[in-house]
Short mmCIF file of N, CA, C and O in Angstrom, two decimals:
data_model
loop_
_atom_site.label_atom_id
_atom_site.label_comp_id
_atom_site.label_asym_id
_atom_site.label_seq_id
_atom_site.Cartn_x
_atom_site.Cartn_y
_atom_site.Cartn_z
N MET O 75 -126.76 -56.68 -10.43
CA MET O 75 -128.24 -57.20 -10.32
C MET O 75 -128.45 -57.87 -8.91
O MET O 75 -127.60 -58.54 -8.40
N SER O 76 -129.70 -57.65 -8.47
CA SER O 76 -129.95 -58.19 -7.16
C SER O 76 -130.30 -59.68 -7.34
O SER O 76 -130.77 -60.20 -8.39
N GLN O 77 -130.30 -60.43 -6.24
CA GLN O 77 -130.74 -61.86 -6.21
C GLN O 77 -132.07 -61.92 -5.82
O GLN O 77 -132.47 -61.41 -4.82
N THR O 78 -133.01 -62.74 -6.57
CA THR O 78 -134.42 -62.82 -6.19
C THR O 78 -134.44 -64.12 -5.38
O THR O 78 -134.12 -65.15 -5.71
N THR O 79 -135.27 -63.88 -4.20
CA THR O 79 -135.53 -65.08 -3.37
C THR O 79 -136.78 -65.74 -4.07
O THR O 79 -137.68 -65.13 -4.79
N PRO O 80 -137.04 -67.04 -3.71
CA PRO O 80 -138.11 -67.85 -4.42
C PRO O 80 -139.51 -67.06 -4.20
O PRO O 80 -140.31 -67.23 -5.23
N ASP O 81 -139.89 -66.46 -3.28
CA ASP O 81 -141.09 -65.80 -3.04
C ASP O 81 -141.29 -64.38 -3.51
O ASP O 81 -142.22 -63.66 -3.38
N SER O 82 -140.02 -63.61 -3.81
CA SER O 82 -140.09 -62.50 -4.02
C SER O 82 -140.57 -62.10 -5.50
O SER O 82 -140.58 -62.93 -6.36
N THR O 83 -140.97 -60.95 -5.78
CA THR O 83 -141.40 -60.48 -7.19
C THR O 83 -140.23 -59.72 -7.73
O THR O 83 -139.83 -58.68 -7.15
N SER O 84 -139.83 -59.94 -8.90
CA SER O 84 -138.62 -59.31 -9.40
C SER O 84 -139.09 -58.29 -10.56
O SER O 84 -139.91 -58.66 -11.50
N PHE O 85 -138.44 -57.12 -10.43
CA PHE O 85 -138.88 -56.01 -11.30
C PHE O 85 -137.62 -55.68 -11.98
O PHE O 85 -136.56 -55.58 -11.44
N LEU O 86 -137.58 -55.24 -13.32
CA LEU O 86 -136.66 -54.47 -13.91
C LEU O 86 -137.24 -53.05 -14.26
O LEU O 86 -138.33 -53.03 -14.96
N LEU O 87 -136.70 -52.09 -13.75
CA LEU O 87 -137.22 -50.82 -13.91
C LEU O 87 -136.19 -50.02 -14.87
O LEU O 87 -134.96 -49.97 -14.61
N VAL O 88 -136.77 -49.76 -16.01
CA VAL O 88 -135.93 -49.18 -17.14
C VAL O 88 -136.34 -47.77 -17.22
O VAL O 88 -137.49 -47.29 -17.74
N GLU O 89 -135.57 -46.90 -16.71
CA GLU O 89 -135.74 -45.38 -16.52
C GLU O 89 -134.49 -44.66 -16.68
O GLU O 89 -133.56 -44.98 -15.81
N ASP O 90 -134.32 -43.59 -17.55
CA ASP O 90 -133.10 -42.87 -17.72
C ASP O 90 -133.04 -41.70 -16.77
O ASP O 90 -131.99 -41.20 -16.40
N ASP O 91 -134.27 -41.32 -16.18
CA ASP O 91 -134.25 -40.10 -15.19
C ASP O 91 -134.11 -40.64 -13.74
O ASP O 91 -134.71 -41.34 -13.41
N GLN O 92 -132.86 -40.38 -13.33
CA GLN O 92 -132.39 -40.87 -11.84
C GLN O 92 -133.40 -40.62 -10.86
O GLN O 92 -133.70 -41.28 -9.94
N THR O 93 -134.05 -39.36 -10.85
CA THR O 93 -134.91 -38.85 -9.75
C THR O 93 -136.29 -39.70 -9.86
O THR O 93 -136.72 -40.24 -8.97
N ILE O 94 -136.69 -39.99 -11.12
CA ILE O 94 -138.00 -40.81 -11.39
C ILE O 94 -137.66 -42.23 -11.04
O ILE O 94 -138.50 -42.92 -10.35
N ALA O 95 -136.60 -42.80 -11.31
CA ALA O 95 -136.16 -44.10 -11.03
C ALA O 95 -136.09 -44.28 -9.59
O ALA O 95 -136.67 -45.32 -9.04
N PHE O 96 -135.48 -43.39 -8.73
CA PHE O 96 -135.38 -43.52 -7.37
C PHE O 96 -136.70 -43.46 -6.77
O PHE O 96 -137.12 -44.12 -5.86
N ALA O 97 -137.50 -42.51 -7.25
CA ALA O 97 -139.00 -42.33 -6.62
C ALA O 97 -139.77 -43.64 -6.93
O ALA O 97 -140.48 -44.09 -5.97
N THR O 98 -139.62 -44.15 -8.07
CA THR O 98 -140.34 -45.34 -8.42
C THR O 98 -140.02 -46.54 -7.57
O THR O 98 -140.80 -47.26 -6.97
N LYS O 99 -138.69 -46.77 -7.59
CA LYS O 99 -138.17 -47.72 -6.71
C LYS O 99 -138.57 -47.71 -5.22
O LYS O 99 -139.00 -48.65 -4.74
N THR O 100 -138.45 -46.44 -4.75
CA THR O 100 -138.74 -46.27 -3.34
C THR O 100 -140.32 -46.59 -3.09
O THR O 100 -140.67 -47.16 -2.18
N LEU O 101 -141.04 -46.13 -4.00
CA LEU O 101 -142.55 -46.35 -3.96
C LEU O 101 -142.91 -47.88 -3.94
O LEU O 101 -143.80 -48.27 -3.19
N LEU O 102 -142.18 -48.61 -4.83
CA LEU O 102 -142.56 -49.98 -4.97
C LEU O 102 -142.17 -50.68 -3.78
O LEU O 102 -142.89 -51.53 -3.25
N LYS O 103 -141.04 -50.44 -3.14
CA LYS O 103 -140.53 -51.03 -2.01
C LYS O 103 -141.41 -50.61 -0.85
O LYS O 103 -141.59 -51.54 0.12
N MET O 104 -141.92 -49.58 -0.74
CA MET O 104 -142.85 -49.09 0.42
C MET O 104 -144.25 -49.85 0.26
O MET O 104 -144.74 -50.25 1.34
N LYS O 105 -144.65 -49.93 -0.90
CA LYS O 105 -146.05 -50.55 -1.10
C LYS O 105 -145.99 -52.23 -1.30
O LYS O 105 -147.13 -52.85 -1.03
N LEU O 106 -145.06 -52.69 -1.74
CA LEU O 106 -145.05 -54.24 -2.04
C LEU O 106 -143.97 -54.85 -1.03
O LEU O 106 -142.85 -54.37 -0.89
N SER O 107 -144.29 -55.97 -0.36
CA SER O 107 -143.39 -56.64 0.34
C SER O 107 -142.71 -57.76 -0.52
O SER O 107 -143.16 -58.17 -1.55
N ASP O 108 -141.56 -58.12 -0.14
CA ASP O 108 -140.66 -58.92 -0.78
C ASP O 108 -140.37 -58.67 -2.25
O ASP O 108 -140.80 -59.61 -3.05
N VAL O 109 -139.87 -57.71 -2.56
CA VAL O 109 -139.68 -57.14 -3.98
C VAL O 109 -138.29 -56.90 -4.18
O VAL O 109 -137.45 -56.35 -3.47
N GLU O 110 -137.79 -57.43 -5.42
CA GLU O 110 -136.49 -57.21 -5.85
C GLU O 110 -136.62 -56.38 -7.15
O GLU O 110 -137.24 -56.63 -8.12
N ILE O 111 -135.71 -55.18 -7.18
CA ILE O 111 -135.78 -54.29 -8.15
C ILE O 111 -134.40 -53.97 -8.79
O ILE O 111 -133.53 -53.42 -8.07
N ASP O 112 -134.24 -54.29 -10.07
CA ASP O 112 -133.03 -54.01 -10.81
C ASP O 112 -133.26 -52.76 -11.64
O ASP O 112 -134.54 -52.56 -12.15
N CYS O 113 -132.38 -51.73 -11.85
CA CYS O 113 -132.65 -50.61 -12.75
C CYS O 113 -131.65 -50.57 -13.68
O CYS O 113 -130.43 -51.01 -13.64
N ALA O 114 -132.17 -50.06 -14.88
CA ALA O 114 -131.38 -49.90 -16.15
C ALA O 114 -131.72 -48.56 -16.60
O ALA O 114 -132.91 -48.19 -16.81
N ALA O 115 -130.50 -47.79 -16.88
CA ALA O 115 -131.02 -46.29 -17.30
C ALA O 115 -130.90 -46.23 -18.90
O ALA O 115 -131.19 -45.17 -19.50
N THR O 116 -130.55 -47.30 -19.58
CA THR O 116 -130.50 -47.29 -21.07
C THR O 116 -131.01 -48.55 -21.61
O THR O 116 -131.20 -49.63 -20.81
N GLY O 117 -131.46 -48.65 -22.83
CA GLY O 117 -131.94 -49.79 -23.50
C GLY O 117 -130.93 -50.83 -23.56
O GLY O 117 -131.21 -52.01 -23.30
N GLN O 118 -129.64 -50.51 -23.79
CA GLN O 118 -128.67 -51.51 -23.84
C GLN O 118 -128.30 -52.17 -22.57
O GLN O 118 -128.12 -53.42 -22.43
N LEU O 119 -128.34 -51.38 -21.40
CA LEU O 119 -128.11 -51.96 -20.05
C LEU O 119 -129.42 -52.96 -19.77
O LEU O 119 -129.24 -54.04 -19.25
N ALA O 120 -130.57 -52.51 -20.17
CA ALA O 120 -131.81 -53.36 -19.99
C ALA O 120 -131.77 -54.56 -20.81
O ALA O 120 -132.05 -55.71 -20.23
N GLU O 121 -131.23 -54.57 -21.96
CA GLU O 121 -130.96 -55.84 -22.82
C GLU O 121 -130.16 -56.73 -22.13
O GLU O 121 -130.37 -58.00 -22.10
N ASP O 122 -128.97 -56.22 -21.57
CA ASP O 122 -128.00 -57.04 -20.77
C ASP O 122 -128.78 -57.73 -19.69
O ASP O 122 -128.46 -58.90 -19.48
N CYS O 123 -129.68 -57.00 -18.82
CA CYS O 123 -130.23 -57.56 -17.75
C CYS O 123 -131.22 -58.82 -18.22
O CYS O 123 -131.32 -59.77 -17.55
N ILE O 124 -131.92 -58.45 -19.40
CA ILE O 124 -132.88 -59.48 -19.89
C ILE O 124 -132.22 -60.67 -20.28
O ILE O 124 -132.88 -61.78 -20.28
N ARG O 125 -131.07 -60.57 -20.80
CA ARG O 125 -130.25 -61.79 -21.29
C ARG O 125 -129.93 -62.65 -19.99
O ARG O 125 -129.56 -63.78 -20.12
N LYS O 126 -129.63 -61.96 -18.88
CA LYS O 126 -128.99 -62.71 -17.86
C LYS O 126 -130.18 -63.09 -16.75
O LYS O 126 -129.88 -64.07 -15.95
N LYS O 127 -131.38 -62.57 -16.78
CA LYS O 127 -132.29 -62.78 -15.63
C LYS O 127 -133.63 -62.82 -16.10
O LYS O 127 -133.93 -62.06 -17.02
N THR O 128 -134.62 -63.62 -15.55
CA THR O 128 -135.82 -63.57 -15.73
C THR O 128 -136.63 -62.71 -14.79
O THR O 128 -136.42 -62.87 -13.63
N TYR O 129 -137.47 -61.81 -15.28
CA TYR O 129 -138.11 -60.86 -14.33
C TYR O 129 -139.61 -61.09 -14.45
O TYR O 129 -140.10 -61.64 -15.38
N ASP O 130 -140.27 -60.86 -13.34
CA ASP O 130 -141.84 -61.02 -13.24
C ASP O 130 -142.40 -59.79 -13.97
O ASP O 130 -143.49 -60.02 -14.76
N ILE O 131 -141.96 -58.55 -13.85
CA ILE O 131 -142.51 -57.45 -14.40
C ILE O 131 -141.31 -56.54 -14.93
O ILE O 131 -140.38 -56.38 -14.16
N ILE O 132 -141.58 -55.91 -16.01
CA ILE O 132 -140.69 -54.76 -16.48
C ILE O 132 -141.39 -53.59 -16.60
O ILE O 132 -142.54 -53.57 -17.17
N LEU O 133 -141.02 -52.54 -15.85
CA LEU O 133 -141.42 -51.16 -15.98
C LEU O 133 -140.59 -50.45 -16.85
O LEU O 133 -139.40 -50.23 -16.72
N LEU O 134 -141.21 -50.05 -17.92
CA LEU O 134 -140.38 -49.37 -19.02
C LEU O 134 -140.80 -48.05 -19.52
O LEU O 134 -142.03 -47.69 -19.83
N ASP O 135 -139.82 -47.15 -19.41
CA ASP O 135 -139.88 -45.80 -20.08
C ASP O 135 -139.80 -45.88 -21.57
O ASP O 135 -139.06 -46.74 -21.99
N LEU O 136 -140.53 -45.10 -22.27
CA LEU O 136 -140.47 -45.09 -23.69
C LEU O 136 -139.34 -44.25 -24.25
O LEU O 136 -138.68 -44.62 -25.19
N GLY O 137 -139.00 -43.14 -23.52
CA GLY O 137 -138.02 -42.18 -24.05
C GLY O 137 -136.53 -42.59 -23.56
O GLY O 137 -136.16 -41.83 -22.72
N LEU O 138 -135.99 -43.46 -23.90
CA LEU O 138 -134.52 -43.91 -23.55
C LEU O 138 -133.52 -43.17 -24.25
O LEU O 138 -133.88 -42.93 -25.50
N PRO O 139 -132.31 -42.98 -23.74
CA PRO O 139 -131.40 -42.24 -24.55
C PRO O 139 -130.87 -42.95 -25.78
O PRO O 139 -130.49 -42.39 -26.83
N ASP O 140 -130.85 -44.42 -25.80
CA ASP O 140 -130.29 -45.14 -26.87
C ASP O 140 -131.28 -45.85 -27.77
O ASP O 140 -130.90 -46.32 -28.78
N MET O 141 -132.51 -45.90 -27.42
CA MET O 141 -133.49 -46.69 -28.07
C MET O 141 -135.02 -46.24 -27.63
O MET O 141 -135.06 -45.74 -26.58
N HIS O 142 -135.91 -46.51 -28.47
CA HIS O 142 -137.37 -46.33 -28.08
C HIS O 142 -137.76 -47.50 -27.12
O HIS O 142 -137.29 -48.75 -27.32
N GLY O 143 -138.49 -47.26 -26.04
CA GLY O 143 -138.83 -48.36 -25.10
C GLY O 143 -139.63 -49.53 -25.81
O GLY O 143 -139.45 -50.58 -25.51
N ILE O 144 -140.29 -49.15 -26.97
CA ILE O 144 -140.98 -50.23 -27.52
C ILE O 144 -140.05 -51.16 -28.28
O ILE O 144 -140.32 -52.45 -28.35
N GLU O 145 -138.82 -50.67 -28.75
CA GLU O 145 -137.92 -51.68 -29.21
C GLU O 145 -137.46 -52.57 -28.30
O GLU O 145 -137.30 -53.76 -28.43
N LEU O 146 -137.27 -52.01 -27.02
CA LEU O 146 -136.81 -52.95 -25.87
C LEU O 146 -137.88 -54.11 -25.51
O LEU O 146 -137.64 -55.19 -25.48
N ALA O 147 -139.19 -53.65 -25.59
CA ALA O 147 -140.30 -54.53 -25.35
C ALA O 147 -140.45 -55.55 -26.46
O ALA O 147 -140.50 -56.73 -26.01
N ILE O 148 -140.23 -55.20 -27.64
CA ILE O 148 -140.12 -56.23 -28.69
C ILE O 148 -138.94 -57.14 -28.56
O ILE O 148 -139.06 -58.47 -28.70
N TYR O 149 -137.75 -56.75 -28.20
CA TYR O 149 -136.65 -57.52 -27.90
C TYR O 149 -136.91 -58.53 -26.66
O TYR O 149 -136.58 -59.72 -26.89
N ALA O 150 -137.55 -57.94 -25.63
CA ALA O 150 -137.79 -58.87 -24.42
C ALA O 150 -138.69 -60.01 -24.82
O ALA O 150 -138.43 -61.07 -24.24
N LYS O 151 -139.70 -59.63 -25.65
CA LYS O 151 -140.72 -60.72 -26.00
C LYS O 151 -140.38 -61.56 -27.21
O LYS O 151 -140.96 -62.62 -27.27
N THR O 152 -139.39 -61.18 -27.93
CA THR O 152 -139.13 -61.98 -29.24
C THR O 152 -137.84 -62.46 -29.48
O THR O 152 -137.43 -63.42 -30.23
N ASN O 153 -136.82 -61.96 -28.75
CA ASN O 153 -135.43 -62.29 -28.90
C ASN O 153 -134.98 -63.52 -28.32
O ASN O 153 -135.39 -63.84 -27.06
N VAL O 154 -134.35 -64.49 -29.06
CA VAL O 154 -134.07 -65.85 -28.48
C VAL O 154 -133.17 -65.74 -27.30
O VAL O 154 -132.99 -66.79 -26.54
N LYS O 155 -132.33 -64.56 -27.16
CA LYS O 155 -131.45 -64.49 -26.08
C LYS O 155 -132.21 -64.05 -24.75
O LYS O 155 -131.63 -64.00 -23.76
N SER O 156 -133.37 -63.43 -25.00
CA SER O 156 -134.18 -62.95 -23.86
C SER O 156 -134.67 -64.09 -22.90
O SER O 156 -135.11 -65.05 -23.35
N ARG O 157 -134.65 -63.74 -21.60
CA ARG O 157 -135.10 -64.63 -20.57
C ARG O 157 -136.49 -64.12 -20.12
O ARG O 157 -137.00 -64.50 -19.12
N CYS O 158 -136.99 -63.23 -20.93
CA CYS O 158 -138.27 -62.37 -20.42
C CYS O 158 -139.42 -62.54 -21.24
O CYS O 158 -140.24 -61.62 -21.40
N VAL O 159 -139.45 -63.56 -22.12
CA VAL O 159 -140.52 -63.75 -23.18
C VAL O 159 -141.97 -63.79 -22.44
O VAL O 159 -142.98 -63.21 -23.02
N ASP O 160 -142.05 -64.23 -21.23
CA ASP O 160 -143.29 -64.35 -20.63
C ASP O 160 -143.53 -63.25 -19.58
O ASP O 160 -144.59 -63.31 -18.82
N THR O 161 -142.70 -62.35 -19.51
CA THR O 161 -142.65 -61.22 -18.51
C THR O 161 -143.67 -60.30 -18.84
O THR O 161 -143.75 -59.85 -19.94
N ARG O 162 -144.33 -59.78 -17.88
CA ARG O 162 -145.42 -58.66 -18.03
C ARG O 162 -144.56 -57.43 -18.20
O ARG O 162 -143.73 -57.01 -17.49
N ILE O 163 -144.94 -56.59 -19.26
CA ILE O 163 -144.29 -55.27 -19.30
C ILE O 163 -145.34 -54.18 -19.21
O ILE O 163 -146.33 -54.28 -19.95
N VAL O 164 -145.05 -53.18 -18.51
CA VAL O 164 -145.79 -52.04 -18.31
C VAL O 164 -145.06 -50.95 -18.64
O VAL O 164 -143.97 -50.52 -18.15
N VAL O 165 -145.65 -50.09 -19.65
CA VAL O 165 -145.01 -48.81 -20.02
C VAL O 165 -145.40 -47.61 -19.04
O VAL O 165 -146.54 -47.49 -18.68
N LEU O 166 -144.32 -46.99 -18.53
CA LEU O 166 -144.50 -45.83 -17.69
C LEU O 166 -144.02 -44.62 -18.61
O LEU O 166 -142.81 -44.57 -18.93
N SER O 167 -144.86 -43.76 -18.96
CA SER O 167 -144.40 -42.84 -19.91
C SER O 167 -144.91 -41.29 -19.58
O SER O 167 -146.02 -41.20 -18.85
N ALA O 168 -144.19 -40.27 -19.84
CA ALA O 168 -144.61 -38.92 -19.64
C ALA O 168 -145.80 -38.61 -20.64
O ALA O 168 -146.51 -37.61 -20.58
N HIS O 169 -145.91 -39.28 -21.71
CA HIS O 169 -146.93 -39.04 -22.75
C HIS O 169 -148.29 -39.48 -22.15
O HIS O 169 -148.34 -40.53 -21.49
N HIS O 170 -149.32 -38.67 -22.24
CA HIS O 170 -150.51 -38.92 -21.71
C HIS O 170 -151.39 -39.71 -22.54
O HIS O 170 -152.55 -40.07 -22.17
N THR O 171 -150.97 -40.10 -23.72
CA THR O 171 -152.04 -40.91 -24.73
C THR O 171 -151.04 -41.64 -25.55
O THR O 171 -149.92 -41.41 -25.72
N THR O 172 -151.72 -42.77 -26.06
CA THR O 172 -150.94 -43.61 -27.08
C THR O 172 -151.60 -43.35 -28.41
O THR O 172 -150.99 -44.04 -29.37
N GLU O 173 -152.21 -42.28 -28.69
CA GLU O 173 -152.82 -42.16 -30.07
C GLU O 173 -151.77 -41.75 -31.15
O GLU O 173 -151.97 -42.01 -32.30
N ASN O 174 -150.54 -41.25 -30.74
CA ASN O 174 -149.55 -41.06 -31.59
C ASN O 174 -148.62 -42.20 -31.96
O ASN O 174 -147.54 -42.01 -32.65
N PHE O 175 -148.86 -43.38 -31.33
CA PHE O 175 -148.02 -44.45 -31.49
C PHE O 175 -148.65 -45.60 -32.36
O PHE O 175 -149.92 -45.60 -32.53
N ASP O 176 -147.83 -46.38 -33.02
CA ASP O 176 -148.36 -47.62 -33.81
C ASP O 176 -148.82 -48.68 -32.74
O ASP O 176 -148.18 -49.18 -31.87
N HIS O 177 -150.08 -48.76 -32.74
CA HIS O 177 -150.76 -49.59 -31.64
C HIS O 177 -150.28 -51.04 -31.84
O HIS O 177 -150.39 -51.88 -30.91
N ASP O 178 -150.00 -51.47 -33.11
CA ASP O 178 -149.63 -52.88 -33.16
C ASP O 178 -148.40 -53.18 -32.32
O ASP O 178 -148.26 -54.34 -31.89
N GLN O 179 -147.35 -52.17 -32.26
CA GLN O 179 -146.40 -52.36 -31.46
C GLN O 179 -146.66 -52.58 -29.93
O GLN O 179 -145.88 -53.03 -29.22
N PHE O 180 -147.79 -52.09 -29.52
CA PHE O 180 -148.16 -52.18 -28.14
C PHE O 180 -148.76 -53.54 -27.74
O PHE O 180 -149.01 -53.63 -26.51
N LYS O 181 -148.71 -54.43 -28.66
CA LYS O 181 -149.12 -55.86 -28.28
C LYS O 181 -148.23 -56.48 -27.46
O LYS O 181 -148.52 -57.42 -26.95
N TYR O 182 -147.06 -56.00 -27.23
CA TYR O 182 -145.93 -56.56 -26.46
C TYR O 182 -145.98 -56.07 -24.95
O TYR O 182 -145.31 -56.41 -24.14
N VAL O 183 -146.95 -55.05 -24.70
CA VAL O 183 -146.93 -54.42 -23.47
C VAL O 183 -148.47 -54.77 -22.79
O VAL O 183 -149.53 -54.85 -23.49
N GLU O 184 -148.46 -54.75 -21.58
CA GLU O 184 -149.64 -55.16 -20.89
C GLU O 184 -150.53 -53.99 -20.53
O GLU O 184 -151.74 -53.82 -20.61
N ARG O 185 -149.82 -52.92 -20.15
CA ARG O 185 -150.40 -51.67 -19.77
C ARG O 185 -149.65 -50.40 -20.08
O ARG O 185 -148.43 -50.65 -20.08
N PHE O 186 -150.30 -49.29 -20.28
CA PHE O 186 -149.75 -48.05 -20.70
C PHE O 186 -150.18 -47.09 -19.55
O PHE O 186 -151.41 -47.00 -19.49
N ILE O 187 -149.15 -46.57 -18.71
CA ILE O 187 -149.73 -45.61 -17.63
C ILE O 187 -148.73 -44.39 -17.75
O ILE O 187 -147.68 -44.51 -18.13
N SER O 188 -149.38 -43.26 -17.35
CA SER O 188 -148.59 -41.98 -17.35
C SER O 188 -147.88 -41.85 -16.06
O SER O 188 -148.31 -42.34 -14.93
N LYS O 189 -146.71 -41.23 -16.20
CA LYS O 189 -145.85 -40.93 -14.94
C LYS O 189 -146.45 -39.74 -14.22
O LYS O 189 -147.17 -39.02 -14.86
N PRO O 190 -146.19 -39.73 -12.94
CA PRO O 190 -145.42 -40.61 -12.09
C PRO O 190 -146.17 -41.84 -11.69
O PRO O 190 -147.48 -41.65 -11.61
N LEU O 191 -145.70 -43.03 -11.37
CA LEU O 191 -146.20 -44.01 -10.74
C LEU O 191 -146.80 -43.52 -9.40
O LEU O 191 -146.06 -42.98 -8.60
N THR O 192 -148.05 -43.94 -9.17
CA THR O 192 -148.68 -43.64 -7.86
C THR O 192 -149.03 -44.87 -7.11
O THR O 192 -148.96 -45.96 -7.70
N THR O 193 -149.33 -44.72 -5.67
CA THR O 193 -149.68 -45.77 -4.94
C THR O 193 -151.03 -46.47 -5.55
O THR O 193 -151.24 -47.62 -5.50
N GLN O 194 -151.89 -45.57 -6.19
CA GLN O 194 -153.11 -46.13 -6.77
C GLN O 194 -152.77 -47.08 -7.87
O GLN O 194 -153.40 -47.98 -8.03
N TRP O 195 -151.94 -46.72 -8.64
CA TRP O 195 -151.54 -47.34 -9.93
C TRP O 195 -150.87 -48.77 -9.28
O TRP O 195 -151.07 -49.92 -9.99
N ILE O 196 -150.03 -48.72 -8.36
CA ILE O 196 -149.40 -49.91 -7.71
C ILE O 196 -150.51 -50.91 -7.22
O ILE O 196 -150.52 -51.92 -7.58
N ASP O 197 -151.35 -50.43 -6.59
CA ASP O 197 -152.60 -51.14 -6.08
C ASP O 197 -153.37 -51.77 -7.23
O ASP O 197 -153.69 -52.89 -7.23
N THR O 198 -153.55 -51.05 -8.29
CA THR O 198 -154.20 -51.51 -9.55
C THR O 198 -153.48 -52.52 -10.23
O THR O 198 -153.88 -53.70 -10.55
N LEU O 199 -152.21 -52.14 -10.52
CA LEU O 199 -151.43 -53.07 -11.37
C LEU O 199 -150.80 -54.38 -10.68
O LEU O 199 -150.60 -55.41 -11.22
N PHE O 200 -150.45 -54.12 -9.37
CA PHE O 200 -149.59 -55.14 -8.69
C PHE O 200 -150.39 -55.51 -7.38
O PHE O 200 -149.67 -55.79 -6.38
N GLY O 201 -151.57 -55.51 -7.46
CA GLY O 201 -152.48 -55.88 -6.32
C GLY O 201 -152.31 -57.38 -5.92
O GLY O 201 -151.72 -58.14 -6.78
N ALA O 202 -152.81 -57.88 -4.89
CA ALA O 202 -152.56 -59.27 -4.52
C ALA O 202 -153.03 -60.27 -5.61
O ALA O 202 -152.30 -61.16 -5.62
N ALA O 203 -153.98 -60.02 -6.26
CA ALA O 203 -154.41 -61.12 -7.30
C ALA O 203 -153.27 -61.21 -8.37
O ALA O 203 -153.04 -62.35 -8.73
N MET O 204 -152.84 -60.02 -8.86
CA MET O 204 -151.77 -60.08 -9.85
C MET O 204 -150.45 -60.81 -9.33
O MET O 204 -149.90 -61.66 -9.87
N LEU O 205 -150.23 -60.30 -8.02
CA LEU O 205 -148.94 -60.96 -7.66
C LEU O 205 -149.05 -62.44 -7.31
O LEU O 205 -148.12 -63.21 -7.40
N ARG O 206 -150.30 -62.85 -7.00
CA ARG O 206 -150.43 -64.36 -6.70
C ARG O 206 -150.23 -65.04 -8.12
O ARG O 206 -149.72 -66.14 -8.16
N GLN O 207 -150.82 -64.44 -9.10
CA GLN O 207 -150.57 -65.06 -10.48
C GLN O 207 -149.02 -65.21 -10.85
O GLN O 207 -148.78 -66.17 -11.48
N LEU O 208 -148.40 -64.28 -10.46
CA LEU O 208 -146.93 -64.44 -10.79
C LEU O 208 -146.32 -65.69 -10.21
O LEU O 208 -145.28 -66.12 -10.58
N SER O 209 -146.67 -65.90 -9.05
CA SER O 209 -146.12 -67.07 -8.18
C SER O 209 -146.63 -68.41 -8.64
O SER O 209 -146.02 -69.51 -8.14
N VAL O 210 -147.58 -68.48 -9.59
CA VAL O 210 -148.06 -69.68 -9.99
C VAL O 210 -147.19 -70.45 -10.95
O VAL O 210 -146.46 -69.80 -11.74
#
């Protein structure tokens, strides 16, 4: 896990596809200044991270090898061992719609966007106004 400086924005990227994880991490580092990104390829590894560190934002894949991403979102927001109860969660998914999902479970996520993450989505999701809110 990387060390977050006081002014940096910390991300937990939960993605099992190494190519997508690398591309997402690279894009975030190119577009955002002073960002710290930890990566987890499984739900269990992400739970370990969530128990050890508070993140500003969790970017979450739904199709993890060991659990559904929503299970992890619920864990992050409700488990007493979680340090991420107030963390913003953004789902990154290959699914282009949420109509086949239980919408009640999505109350734990702030946004649902289709992969791949683009520079436009970064500007929309993590623009200056949102990042200023994180530092308050």
